[in-house]
Each structure stands twice: as C-alpha cells, then as structure tokens.
Amino acid sequence: MHSIRSNIRQAVTSRGFMLSCFGTMAILLLSCMEGFVSAFRMLKYTEYGAPLMFGYHNDLIVSALSGEAMTITLPILAALPYTTSVTDDVKSGFIKEYLPRTTIPRYIFGKVIGCALSGALALMLGLAMAFAVASLMLLPLEAAPAITAGEAAQGIRLTISPVWGKLILMFASGAFWASVGMLFSNLTMSRYMAYASPFVIYYVLIILYERYFPVVYVLYPKEWLAPSSLWLYGNAGVLMIVAELTALAGLGAGLSAGRRLSNV
C-alpha cells in the first residue's frame, strides 16, 4: 500500500498532471467559445434580454467533448502525467537505489496503478473545472427549469446534469490511454512512444471503425465518451468494456516492466 500511495502522490503532484488537467479544461472551454459568444450576443440583441434555454451550459460542454479538438488531444493528455515513470527510473539509474527498498512486484503494481489513476483523474478534473467555469458564466443567464404540477405541489425539483455521467466516462478513458502509454513506454524504453502510441492507436481505432468495420462500435473511442443507443447497458456497458481493456493494458505494462527490471 505504501508503494501505491507514494506513486499516486508523485503522479498527481507532477507537472505533467497539472498540464494535463488544465490543458483539458482549456481545450474544452476553447471549444465552447463560439457558444459563449453566441449566448452573450443573443442576450444583448434579444428584446427584453430573454434568458437562455435551461441546460445551455450542459449542452456546450457535452458537445465540446465530442469535438475535434478534444478528439485530437485526449490520448496525449491522458499520457502526460505518469506514463514514462518506469522508463525514467531505469534510464536515470534511480531504479538501482529504489528496488532494494521494496520488491519488484510492489514497485510495478504501484507504477501501473499510479499511471492509470493519474491519467484518469487529470481528464476528469479538467472536465469538472471546465463545467464549473461554464456553469458560473451561463447558469445565471439561463431560464429556470420547467416544473410539473406534482413537483410544484411538493416544492421540489431535481435536475441531474448529463455532465456527471461524462465525468465517469472521462475517468475510464483516461485510465485506459494512460495504461496504453505506459505499456509502449516500457516495451521500447522511449518517452516519445509513451506519448505517441496512445495517439496513434486512438486514430487507428477510429479509422478501422469509420472506414472498414462499422459493426465493431465497442472499439470506437468516440463511443466511450458519447455512447449511442447501440450499447446494451448504456454507460455501464462502456465502463465494463473500457475497464477490461485497461486491465489488459495494465497487465501488459506490468509484464513488460518486469522483463526490463530483471536485467537491472
């Protein structure tokens, strides 16, 4: 447990984690910029300053998640925090000082868990911060939600933002792409492969689905953030598939790291 805690602490306090987190927020907000401008322009020129439709900020963030900018950068952002940790330890020689203080299985397990969680948390927090900014900017300008007669009688109104479900999906995707980056980093002992491999595999899966195998929607990365009606269990089905793929990528990263460390 100490190895896991120390790796998670090291991962979430790294510059890569901060860059990934704020980079995710910035990309989502920039993707929403046209929507922000349209909203304030509409309020300025609409007679009597009619409010925006309720949920406008939700729609902006959800559409930004499926936008081209997020599609291009998501696998790279997930790989930034901790995918090169094993490679860095081996190349710097730090691994020779660290291994006598622990065992190889504990070291590897801590690195794999820290990598997956750091990539997942960076993307999820970036999305949460972008959603918070959009809410602060637009929610005061939106109309109140419609209330049915029954809800009015009870004096309650429960509205659940669709972005909350996206946070869990973002977490899962971040964990998977971070694990993929660590797998190829450990196989090649290259920092460049840690960042490039998730991006390449991401686009290979997109091309395979869009051009050749439209039936295999479960391996279409865009479906993992915006599931269509094809999924049997909706978001739960996506989470099960991505969790299995993450476990396989993490197992591969651990085995490849073990092979490298056996020669240290």
Short mmCIF file of C-alpha atoms in Angstrom, two decimals:
data_model
loop_
_atom_site.label_atom_id
_atom_site.label_comp_id
_atom_site.label_asym_id
_atom_site.label_seq_id
_atom_site.Cartn_x
_atom_site.Cartn_y
_atom_site.Cartn_z
CA MET A 1 0.00 0.00 0.00
CA HIS A 2 2.87 2.38 0.74
CA SER A 3 4.21 1.91 -2.78
CA ILE A 4 0.79 2.65 -4.28
CA ARG A 5 0.28 5.76 -2.15
CA SER A 6 3.73 7.13 -2.91
CA ASN A 7 3.30 6.60 -6.66
CA ILE A 8 -0.14 8.21 -6.70
CA ARG A 9 1.17 11.16 -4.69
CA GLN A 10 4.14 11.53 -7.04
CA ALA A 11 1.88 11.30 -10.11
CA VAL A 12 -0.76 13.82 -9.05
CA THR A 13 1.81 16.39 -7.92
CA SER A 14 3.82 16.26 -11.14
CA ARG A 15 3.97 19.00 -13.74
CA GLY A 16 2.55 16.59 -16.30
CA PHE A 17 -0.57 16.08 -14.20
CA MET A 18 -1.14 19.81 -13.82
CA LEU A 19 -0.53 20.37 -17.53
CA SER A 20 -2.96 17.60 -18.45
CA CYS A 21 -5.62 18.84 -16.05
CA PHE A 22 -5.51 22.50 -17.10
CA GLY A 23 -4.97 21.54 -20.73
CA THR A 24 -8.19 19.52 -20.72
CA MET A 25 -10.07 22.44 -19.18
CA ALA A 26 -8.61 24.93 -21.67
CA ILE A 27 -9.40 22.79 -24.72
CA LEU A 28 -12.99 22.23 -23.63
CA LEU A 29 -13.55 25.92 -22.90
CA LEU A 30 -11.96 26.98 -26.19
CA SER A 31 -14.22 24.52 -27.98
CA CYS A 32 -17.17 26.23 -26.26
CA MET A 33 -16.02 29.73 -27.18
CA GLU A 34 -18.38 30.09 -30.13
CA GLY A 35 -21.26 29.04 -27.89
CA PHE A 36 -20.25 31.60 -25.25
CA VAL A 37 -20.08 34.38 -27.83
CA SER A 38 -23.43 33.40 -29.34
CA ALA A 39 -25.06 33.32 -25.91
CA PHE A 40 -23.92 36.79 -24.87
CA ARG A 41 -24.65 38.21 -28.30
CA MET A 42 -28.16 36.75 -28.23
CA LEU A 43 -28.79 38.26 -24.80
CA LYS A 44 -27.54 41.63 -25.96
CA TYR A 45 -29.72 41.88 -29.03
CA THR A 46 -32.80 39.97 -27.88
CA GLU A 47 -35.70 42.13 -26.87
CA TYR A 48 -36.12 42.40 -23.07
CA GLY A 49 -32.99 40.26 -22.61
CA ALA A 50 -34.80 36.91 -22.78
CA PRO A 51 -32.92 34.22 -20.81
CA LEU A 52 -31.09 31.32 -22.38
CA MET A 53 -32.65 27.90 -22.55
CA PHE A 54 -32.18 25.93 -19.34
CA GLY A 55 -29.29 23.48 -19.65
CA TYR A 56 -27.46 25.54 -22.28
CA HIS A 57 -24.16 25.18 -20.40
CA ASN A 58 -24.63 21.40 -20.24
CA ASP A 59 -25.13 21.20 -24.00
CA LEU A 60 -21.98 23.25 -24.64
CA ILE A 61 -19.74 21.01 -22.55
CA VAL A 62 -21.22 17.77 -23.89
CA SER A 63 -20.78 18.94 -27.49
CA ALA A 64 -17.20 20.04 -26.74
CA LEU A 65 -16.39 16.51 -25.54
CA SER A 66 -17.29 15.18 -28.97
CA GLY A 67 -15.49 17.99 -30.78
CA GLU A 68 -12.45 17.62 -32.99
CA ALA A 69 -10.12 19.41 -30.56
CA MET A 70 -10.88 17.01 -27.72
CA THR A 71 -10.67 14.04 -30.07
CA ILE A 72 -7.17 15.00 -31.15
CA THR A 73 -5.74 15.75 -27.72
CA LEU A 74 -7.46 13.30 -25.34
CA PRO A 75 -5.00 10.36 -25.63
CA ILE A 76 -2.00 12.68 -25.37
CA LEU A 77 -3.38 14.49 -22.32
CA ALA A 78 -4.02 11.16 -20.59
CA ALA A 79 -0.42 10.08 -21.23
CA LEU A 80 1.25 13.21 -19.87
CA PRO A 81 1.21 12.65 -16.09
CA TYR A 82 3.00 9.35 -15.36
CA THR A 83 3.38 7.05 -18.35
CA THR A 84 7.18 7.43 -18.52
CA SER A 85 7.83 6.80 -14.82
CA VAL A 86 9.39 3.34 -15.23
CA THR A 87 11.42 4.44 -18.24
CA ASP A 88 12.69 7.50 -16.37
CA ASP A 89 13.70 5.42 -13.33
CA VAL A 90 15.60 2.91 -15.46
CA LYS A 91 17.38 5.46 -17.66
CA SER A 92 18.35 7.72 -14.76
CA GLY A 93 19.66 4.81 -12.67
CA PHE A 94 17.30 5.67 -9.80
CA ILE A 95 15.80 2.18 -10.05
CA LYS A 96 19.03 0.70 -8.59
CA GLU A 97 18.62 2.80 -5.47
CA TYR A 98 14.87 2.22 -5.16
CA LEU A 99 14.49 -1.53 -5.68
CA PRO A 100 16.49 -2.55 -2.56
CA ARG A 101 13.80 -0.74 -0.51
CA THR A 102 10.90 -2.73 -1.97
CA THR A 103 10.09 -5.72 -4.17
CA ILE A 104 9.75 -5.72 -7.95
CA PRO A 105 6.04 -6.74 -7.90
CA ARG A 106 5.20 -3.93 -5.45
CA TYR A 107 7.17 -1.43 -7.49
CA ILE A 108 5.46 -2.43 -10.73
CA PHE A 109 1.98 -2.56 -9.19
CA GLY A 110 2.43 0.91 -7.71
CA LYS A 111 3.61 2.33 -11.02
CA VAL A 112 0.76 0.81 -13.04
CA ILE A 113 -1.93 1.95 -10.58
CA GLY A 114 -0.39 5.41 -10.26
CA CYS A 115 -0.24 5.79 -14.03
CA ALA A 116 -3.84 4.73 -14.63
CA LEU A 117 -5.24 6.88 -11.81
CA SER A 118 -3.23 9.96 -12.74
CA GLY A 119 -4.40 9.86 -16.36
CA ALA A 120 -7.98 9.25 -15.26
CA LEU A 121 -8.04 11.97 -12.60
CA ALA A 122 -6.35 14.57 -14.82
CA LEU A 123 -9.01 14.28 -17.54
CA MET A 124 -11.89 14.04 -15.07
CA LEU A 125 -10.75 17.08 -13.08
CA GLY A 126 -10.16 19.03 -16.29
CA LEU A 127 -13.72 18.30 -17.39
CA ALA A 128 -15.07 19.19 -13.93
CA MET A 129 -13.26 22.54 -13.94
CA ALA A 130 -14.47 23.36 -17.45
CA PHE A 131 -18.02 22.50 -16.40
CA ALA A 132 -17.69 24.70 -13.29
CA VAL A 133 -16.49 27.67 -15.37
CA ALA A 134 -19.29 27.22 -17.92
CA SER A 135 -21.84 26.97 -15.10
CA LEU A 136 -20.61 30.15 -13.44
CA MET A 137 -20.73 32.04 -16.72
CA LEU A 138 -24.01 30.80 -18.16
CA LEU A 139 -26.21 29.35 -15.43
CA PRO A 140 -27.27 32.80 -14.09
CA LEU A 141 -28.36 33.71 -17.64
CA GLU A 142 -30.48 30.60 -18.19
CA ALA A 143 -34.21 30.23 -17.66
CA ALA A 144 -35.47 28.29 -14.67
CA PRO A 145 -36.23 24.60 -15.28
CA ALA A 146 -39.80 23.69 -16.07
CA ILE A 147 -41.71 22.38 -13.07
CA THR A 148 -44.60 19.95 -13.31
CA ALA A 149 -47.74 20.32 -11.21
CA GLY A 150 -46.72 17.46 -8.94
CA GLU A 151 -43.28 18.89 -8.33
CA ALA A 152 -44.77 22.31 -7.63
CA ALA A 153 -47.08 20.79 -5.04
CA GLN A 154 -44.16 19.01 -3.35
CA GLY A 155 -41.94 22.07 -3.60
CA ILE A 156 -39.00 20.14 -5.10
CA ARG A 157 -37.21 19.98 -8.41
CA LEU A 158 -34.40 17.55 -9.13
CA THR A 159 -32.29 18.19 -12.22
CA ILE A 160 -29.28 16.00 -12.94
CA SER A 161 -26.72 17.31 -15.38
CA PRO A 162 -25.65 14.87 -18.13
CA VAL A 163 -22.07 16.01 -17.49
CA TRP A 164 -21.95 13.94 -14.28
CA GLY A 165 -22.16 10.76 -16.35
CA LYS A 166 -19.46 12.11 -18.67
CA LEU A 167 -17.10 12.52 -15.70
CA ILE A 168 -17.14 8.76 -15.10
CA LEU A 169 -16.65 8.01 -18.80
CA MET A 170 -13.79 10.51 -18.95
CA PHE A 171 -12.19 8.85 -15.94
CA ALA A 172 -12.35 5.44 -17.61
CA SER A 173 -10.94 6.67 -20.93
CA GLY A 174 -8.11 8.49 -19.17
CA ALA A 175 -7.10 5.36 -17.27
CA PHE A 176 -7.04 3.28 -20.45
CA TRP A 177 -4.98 5.64 -22.59
CA ALA A 178 -2.52 6.26 -19.77
CA SER A 179 -2.06 2.49 -19.40
CA VAL A 180 -1.52 2.14 -23.15
CA GLY A 181 1.17 4.83 -22.99
CA MET A 182 2.97 3.07 -20.15
CA LEU A 183 2.76 -0.28 -21.97
CA PHE A 184 4.58 1.02 -25.05
CA SER A 185 6.97 3.11 -22.98
CA ASN A 186 8.04 0.01 -21.04
CA LEU A 187 8.32 -2.06 -24.23
CA THR A 188 10.55 0.44 -26.02
CA MET A 189 12.10 2.39 -23.13
CA SER A 190 11.20 5.53 -25.04
CA ARG A 191 9.49 8.67 -23.72
CA TYR A 192 8.32 9.52 -27.22
CA MET A 193 6.46 6.24 -27.59
CA ALA A 194 4.71 6.90 -24.27
CA TYR A 195 3.05 9.98 -25.75
CA ALA A 196 2.79 8.93 -29.40
CA SER A 197 1.42 5.40 -29.03
CA PRO A 198 -1.94 6.33 -27.42
CA PHE A 199 -2.49 8.93 -30.13
CA VAL A 200 -1.65 6.50 -32.95
CA ILE A 201 -3.76 3.65 -31.57
CA TYR A 202 -6.63 6.08 -30.92
CA TYR A 203 -6.71 7.11 -34.56
CA VAL A 204 -6.20 3.59 -35.86
CA LEU A 205 -9.32 2.51 -33.96
CA ILE A 206 -11.25 5.48 -35.35
CA ILE A 207 -10.18 4.72 -38.93
CA LEU A 208 -10.95 1.00 -38.58
CA TYR A 209 -14.46 1.77 -37.36
CA GLU A 210 -15.34 4.62 -39.73
CA ARG A 211 -13.92 3.04 -42.91
CA TYR A 212 -13.86 -0.71 -42.53
CA PHE A 213 -15.69 -2.18 -39.52
CA PRO A 214 -18.70 -0.04 -38.54
CA VAL A 215 -20.17 -3.03 -36.72
CA VAL A 216 -17.41 -3.04 -34.08
CA TYR A 217 -18.69 0.03 -32.24
CA VAL A 218 -17.35 -1.21 -28.89
CA LEU A 219 -13.80 -0.37 -30.03
CA TYR A 220 -14.71 3.09 -31.33
CA PRO A 221 -13.08 5.59 -28.89
CA LYS A 222 -15.68 8.30 -29.55
CA GLU A 223 -18.38 5.91 -28.34
CA TRP A 224 -16.60 5.69 -24.99
CA LEU A 225 -17.42 9.34 -24.28
CA ALA A 226 -20.74 9.62 -26.10
CA PRO A 227 -22.39 6.17 -26.12
CA SER A 228 -25.05 5.64 -28.75
CA SER A 229 -28.24 3.62 -28.37
CA LEU A 230 -26.39 0.54 -29.63
CA TRP A 231 -24.95 -0.16 -26.19
CA LEU A 232 -26.95 -2.75 -24.31
CA TYR A 233 -26.35 -1.28 -20.85
CA GLY A 234 -25.60 2.31 -21.83
CA ASN A 235 -22.82 3.93 -19.82
CA ALA A 236 -22.42 0.79 -17.71
CA GLY A 237 -21.64 -1.22 -20.84
CA VAL A 238 -18.98 1.30 -21.87
CA LEU A 239 -17.40 1.20 -18.42
CA MET A 240 -17.22 -2.61 -18.45
CA ILE A 241 -15.52 -2.70 -21.87
CA VAL A 242 -13.05 0.09 -21.08
CA ALA A 243 -12.27 -1.41 -17.66
CA GLU A 244 -11.41 -4.74 -19.28
CA LEU A 245 -9.19 -3.06 -21.87
CA THR A 246 -7.50 -1.03 -19.13
CA ALA A 247 -6.81 -4.18 -17.13
CA LEU A 248 -5.24 -5.82 -20.19
CA ALA A 249 -3.11 -2.76 -20.95
CA GLY A 250 -2.06 -2.51 -17.31
CA LEU A 251 -1.16 -6.21 -17.23
CA GLY A 252 0.93 -5.76 -20.37
CA ALA A 253 2.65 -2.72 -18.87
CA GLY A 254 3.44 -4.67 -15.71
CA LEU A 255 4.82 -7.70 -17.58
CA SER A 256 6.98 -5.55 -19.86
CA ALA A 257 8.29 -3.61 -16.86
CA GLY A 258 9.11 -6.87 -15.08
CA ARG A 259 11.10 -8.04 -18.08
CA ARG A 260 13.07 -4.80 -18.13
CA LEU A 261 13.75 -4.86 -14.41
CA SER A 262 15.00 -8.44 -14.50
CA ASN A 263 18.06 -7.15 -16.36
CA VAL A 264 18.77 -4.32 -13.91
#
